[in-house]
Amino acid sequence: MTENIRSQTAAVIPAYQDEKHIGDIARRTRERLDHVLVVDDGSTDLTEQRAREAGAEVIVHAQNQGKGEAIKTGLAHWRGPANPSSSGQDAQIKWVILLDSDGQHLPEEIDRFLLAAASVTRPTFFIGNRMEDVARMPFVRRVVNRYMSNQISRVCGQKIPDTQCGYRMLDRQLIPDMLGGGHRYDYETEALIIASRKGYRIESVPITTVYTDQVSKIHPGRDALRFLKMMRRYRKT
């Protein structure tokens, strides 16, 4: 069953200024999935070149638009080929995996998502859960993650242990609902709220917590303000 899902699954990897990691991540993802798309969000380094050398398809934004926009570009790409007028292998894409380019998500754990997807009977949104492996998570991130996950779970009306995890898998049928929302890191939170309010079940998949030499691209002040404004807006509605 998982082999059928594997052949129907494509990956989207948003990347920005990540020439150090993207080749390895794209290569390891290609070992598990035939369809791998890297969206280079306006990098000025060798991100695009390294991704292509690893065998990934690449879409390049002319300028940096934010992680949210990179994800939406990738989702829209895989939404298109499956329309009735399409032909060939791309027409079989039914699931999309989202993972980060910096090594925090292990491509080897794609199989965990495929196994979870094999048992569902309706369009489902899967999200990675690192909170069962918190020993390797920095203390401050652990506290902030738990606080934010509790707040977002309340707005979503369902328990989501690790709302800040970007390792995700969704049914292609959900893509039209995922093309709105924020432009940058607030998008990943808003996607959960949108999916919940559309009536989708969000299921968690345990994954490994990985922190190595990644440098966060989040701007604490600016992105925190976006988050607070978004949460205030959704609480009112």
CSV table of C-alpha atoms in Angstrom, one decimal:
chain,number,residue,atom,x,y,z
A,1,MET,CA,0.0,0.0,0.0
A,2,THR,CA,2.8,2.5,0.9
A,3,GLU,CA,4.5,1.8,-2.4
A,4,ASN,CA,1.4,2.9,-4.3
A,5,ILE,CA,1.3,6.1,-2.2
A,6,ARG,CA,5.0,6.6,-2.7
A,7,SER,CA,4.6,6.7,-6.5
A,8,GLN,CA,1.7,9.2,-6.1
A,9,THR,CA,3.7,11.5,-3.7
A,10,ALA,CA,5.7,14.6,-4.6
A,11,ALA,CA,8.0,16.7,-2.4
A,12,VAL,CA,8.2,20.5,-2.1
A,13,ILE,CA,11.4,21.9,-0.5
A,14,PRO,CA,11.4,25.7,0.0
A,15,ALA,CA,15.0,27.0,0.1
A,16,TYR,CA,16.7,30.3,0.7
A,17,GLN,CA,20.5,30.9,0.8
A,18,ASP,CA,21.0,27.2,1.7
A,19,GLU,CA,23.7,26.0,-0.7
A,20,LYS,CA,25.3,24.1,2.2
A,21,HIS,CA,22.5,21.7,2.9
A,22,ILE,CA,20.1,21.7,-0.1
A,23,GLY,CA,22.1,19.3,-2.3
A,24,ASP,CA,22.2,16.6,0.4
A,25,ILE,CA,18.5,17.0,1.4
A,26,ALA,CA,17.3,17.0,-2.2
A,27,ARG,CA,19.4,13.9,-3.0
A,28,ARG,CA,18.2,12.0,0.0
A,29,THR,CA,14.6,13.0,-0.8
A,30,ARG,CA,15.1,11.8,-4.4
A,31,GLU,CA,16.1,8.4,-3.0
A,32,ARG,CA,12.6,8.1,-1.6
A,33,LEU,CA,10.4,10.0,-4.1
A,34,ASP,CA,10.5,10.3,-7.8
A,35,HIS,CA,9.1,13.8,-7.8
A,36,VAL,CA,11.1,16.4,-5.9
A,37,LEU,CA,10.7,20.2,-6.4
A,38,VAL,CA,12.9,22.8,-4.8
A,39,VAL,CA,11.6,26.3,-4.8
A,40,ASP,CA,14.6,28.7,-4.6
A,41,ASP,CA,13.1,31.8,-3.0
A,42,GLY,CA,15.5,34.4,-4.5
A,43,SER,CA,18.8,33.0,-3.2
A,44,THR,CA,22.0,34.7,-4.3
A,45,ASP,CA,24.3,31.8,-3.5
A,46,LEU,CA,24.5,28.4,-5.2
A,47,THR,CA,21.2,27.0,-3.9
A,48,GLU,CA,19.7,26.5,-7.3
A,49,GLN,CA,22.8,24.9,-8.8
A,50,ARG,CA,23.2,22.5,-5.8
A,51,ALA,CA,19.5,21.5,-6.0
A,52,ARG,CA,19.7,20.8,-9.8
A,53,GLU,CA,22.9,18.8,-9.3
A,54,ALA,CA,21.0,16.6,-6.8
A,55,GLY,CA,18.4,15.7,-9.4
A,56,ALA,CA,15.6,18.0,-8.2
A,57,GLU,CA,13.3,20.1,-10.3
A,58,VAL,CA,13.8,23.7,-9.4
A,59,ILE,CA,11.6,26.8,-9.6
A,60,VAL,CA,13.3,30.1,-8.9
A,61,HIS,CA,11.7,33.2,-7.5
A,62,ALA,CA,13.4,36.3,-9.0
A,63,GLN,CA,13.4,37.9,-5.5
A,64,ASN,CA,12.8,36.7,-2.0
A,65,GLN,CA,9.1,36.5,-1.2
A,66,GLY,CA,9.1,34.5,2.0
A,67,LYS,CA,8.7,30.9,3.0
A,68,GLY,CA,4.9,31.0,2.7
A,69,GLU,CA,5.1,32.1,-0.9
A,70,ALA,CA,7.7,29.5,-1.7
A,71,ILE,CA,5.5,26.7,-0.3
A,72,LYS,CA,2.5,28.0,-2.2
A,73,THR,CA,4.5,28.1,-5.5
A,74,GLY,CA,5.4,24.5,-4.9
A,75,LEU,CA,1.8,23.4,-4.0
A,76,ALA,CA,0.4,25.2,-7.1
A,77,HIS,CA,3.0,23.4,-9.3
A,78,TRP,CA,1.8,19.9,-8.1
A,79,ARG,CA,-1.8,20.9,-8.2
A,80,GLY,CA,-1.6,21.7,-12.0
A,81,PRO,CA,-0.4,18.4,-13.5
A,82,ALA,CA,-3.3,16.3,-12.1
A,83,ASN,CA,-6.0,18.1,-14.0
A,84,PRO,CA,-8.0,16.0,-16.5
A,85,SER,CA,-6.1,17.3,-19.5
A,86,SER,CA,-2.7,16.2,-18.3
A,87,SER,CA,-0.9,13.0,-19.2
A,88,GLY,CA,2.1,11.0,-18.0
A,89,GLN,CA,3.4,10.3,-14.6
A,90,ASP,CA,2.7,13.7,-13.1
A,91,ALA,CA,-1.0,13.1,-13.5
A,92,GLN,CA,-0.7,10.5,-10.7
A,93,ILE,CA,0.3,13.0,-8.0
A,94,LYS,CA,-2.1,12.8,-5.1
A,95,TRP,CA,0.0,13.7,-2.1
A,96,VAL,CA,2.5,16.4,-1.4
A,97,ILE,CA,5.3,16.3,1.3
A,98,LEU,CA,6.7,19.6,2.6
A,99,LEU,CA,10.1,19.6,4.2
A,100,ASP,CA,12.7,22.2,5.0
A,101,SER,CA,16.0,22.5,3.2
A,102,ASP,CA,18.3,23.0,6.2
A,103,GLY,CA,18.6,19.4,7.5
A,104,GLN,CA,16.1,19.7,10.4
A,105,HIS,CA,13.8,17.2,8.7
A,106,LEU,CA,15.2,13.8,7.9
A,107,PRO,CA,14.1,12.6,4.4
A,108,GLU,CA,14.4,9.1,5.6
A,109,GLU,CA,11.3,9.7,7.7
A,110,ILE,CA,9.2,10.3,4.7
A,111,ASP,CA,8.2,6.7,5.1
A,112,ARG,CA,6.5,7.6,8.4
A,113,PHE,CA,4.2,9.9,6.6
A,114,LEU,CA,3.5,7.5,3.8
A,115,LEU,CA,2.6,4.8,6.3
A,116,ALA,CA,0.2,7.2,8.1
A,117,ALA,CA,-1.4,8.2,4.8
A,118,ALA,CA,-2.0,4.5,3.8
A,119,SER,CA,-4.7,4.2,6.5
A,120,VAL,CA,-6.8,7.4,6.0
A,121,THR,CA,-10.1,7.4,4.2
A,122,ARG,CA,-10.6,11.1,3.7
A,123,PRO,CA,-8.4,14.1,2.7
A,124,THR,CA,-6.0,14.6,5.7
A,125,PHE,CA,-3.4,17.1,6.7
A,126,PHE,CA,-0.4,15.4,8.4
A,127,ILE,CA,2.2,17.4,10.5
A,128,GLY,CA,5.4,16.2,12.1
A,129,ASN,CA,5.6,16.0,15.9
A,130,ARG,CA,8.9,16.5,17.6
A,131,MET,CA,7.5,16.9,21.1
A,132,GLU,CA,8.0,13.2,21.9
A,133,ASP,CA,11.7,13.8,21.4
A,134,VAL,CA,12.3,17.0,23.3
A,135,ALA,CA,15.7,16.2,24.9
A,136,ARG,CA,17.5,17.5,21.8
A,137,MET,CA,15.3,20.6,21.5
A,138,PRO,CA,16.8,23.8,23.0
A,139,PHE,CA,15.0,24.6,26.2
A,140,VAL,CA,13.7,28.0,25.1
A,141,ARG,CA,12.3,26.6,21.8
A,142,ARG,CA,10.7,23.8,23.7
A,143,VAL,CA,8.8,26.3,26.0
A,144,VAL,CA,7.9,28.6,23.2
A,145,ASN,CA,6.7,25.7,21.0
A,146,ARG,CA,4.5,24.3,23.7
A,147,TYR,CA,3.0,27.7,24.4
A,148,MET,CA,2.3,28.5,20.8
A,149,SER,CA,1.0,25.0,20.0
A,150,ASN,CA,-1.5,25.3,22.9
A,151,GLN,CA,-2.7,28.7,21.7
A,152,ILE,CA,-3.0,27.6,18.1
A,153,SER,CA,-4.7,24.3,19.0
A,154,ARG,CA,-7.4,26.3,20.8
A,155,VAL,CA,-8.0,28.4,17.7
A,156,CYS,CA,-8.0,25.3,15.5
A,157,GLY,CA,-10.4,23.4,17.8
A,158,GLN,CA,-8.2,20.3,17.8
A,159,LYS,CA,-5.0,19.2,19.6
A,160,ILE,CA,-1.8,19.8,17.5
A,161,PRO,CA,1.2,19.0,19.7
A,162,ASP,CA,3.8,20.7,17.4
A,163,THR,CA,2.3,23.5,15.4
A,164,GLN,CA,5.7,24.9,14.6
A,165,CYS,CA,6.9,21.9,12.6
A,166,GLY,CA,7.3,22.4,8.9
A,167,TYR,CA,7.5,18.7,8.0
A,168,ARG,CA,4.1,18.1,6.6
A,169,MET,CA,2.1,16.0,4.1
A,170,LEU,CA,-1.3,16.8,2.6
A,171,ASP,CA,-3.8,15.4,0.2
A,172,ARG,CA,-3.7,17.2,-3.2
A,173,GLN,CA,-7.4,17.9,-2.7
A,174,LEU,CA,-6.5,20.4,0.0
A,175,ILE,CA,-4.1,22.5,-2.1
A,176,PRO,CA,-6.7,25.0,-3.3
A,177,ASP,CA,-7.4,25.9,0.4
A,178,MET,CA,-3.7,26.2,1.1
A,179,LEU,CA,-2.9,28.9,-1.5
A,180,GLY,CA,-4.1,31.7,0.7
A,181,GLY,CA,-2.7,32.9,4.0
A,182,GLY,CA,0.5,34.7,5.0
A,183,HIS,CA,3.6,35.2,2.9
A,184,ARG,CA,6.4,34.3,5.3
A,185,TYR,CA,6.7,32.1,8.4
A,186,ASP,CA,3.2,33.0,9.6
A,187,TYR,CA,1.9,31.0,6.6
A,188,GLU,CA,2.6,27.7,8.3
A,189,THR,CA,0.5,28.6,11.3
A,190,GLU,CA,-2.3,30.0,9.2
A,191,ALA,CA,-2.4,26.9,7.0
A,192,LEU,CA,-3.3,24.9,10.1
A,193,ILE,CA,-6.1,27.3,11.1
A,194,ILE,CA,-7.5,27.4,7.5
A,195,ALA,CA,-7.4,23.6,7.3
A,196,SER,CA,-9.2,23.2,10.6
A,197,ARG,CA,-11.9,25.7,9.7
A,198,LYS,CA,-12.5,23.8,6.5
A,199,GLY,CA,-13.2,20.8,8.6
A,200,TYR,CA,-10.0,18.8,7.9
A,201,ARG,CA,-8.5,16.5,10.5
A,202,ILE,CA,-4.9,17.3,11.3
A,203,GLU,CA,-3.0,14.2,12.4
A,204,SER,CA,0.5,14.2,13.9
A,205,VAL,CA,3.3,12.0,12.8
A,206,PRO,CA,6.2,11.5,15.3
A,207,ILE,CA,9.6,12.6,13.9
A,208,THR,CA,13.1,13.0,15.1
A,209,THR,CA,14.2,16.3,16.6
A,210,VAL,CA,17.3,17.6,14.8
A,211,TYR,CA,19.3,20.7,15.6
A,212,THR,CA,22.8,21.1,14.1
A,213,ASP,CA,24.3,24.2,12.5
A,214,GLN,CA,21.1,25.7,11.2
A,215,VAL,CA,20.8,29.5,11.5
A,216,SER,CA,17.2,30.5,11.9
A,217,LYS,CA,15.9,32.8,9.1
A,218,ILE,CA,13.0,34.0,11.4
A,219,HIS,CA,13.1,37.7,12.4
A,220,PRO,CA,11.9,37.5,16.0
A,221,GLY,CA,10.3,41.0,16.3
A,222,ARG,CA,8.8,41.2,12.9
A,223,ASP,CA,7.5,37.6,12.7
A,224,ALA,CA,6.2,37.7,16.3
A,225,LEU,CA,4.2,40.8,15.4
A,226,ARG,CA,2.8,39.0,12.3
A,227,PHE,CA,1.8,36.0,14.5
A,228,LEU,CA,0.1,38.1,17.1
A,229,LYS,CA,-1.9,40.1,14.5
A,230,MET,CA,-3.0,36.8,12.8
A,231,MET,CA,-4.0,35.2,16.0
A,232,ARG,CA,-6.0,38.3,17.0
A,233,ARG,CA,-7.8,38.2,13.7
A,234,TYR,CA,-8.8,34.6,13.9
A,235,ARG,CA,-9.9,34.8,17.5
A,236,LYS,CA,-12.3,37.5,16.5
A,237,THR,CA,-13.8,35.2,13.8
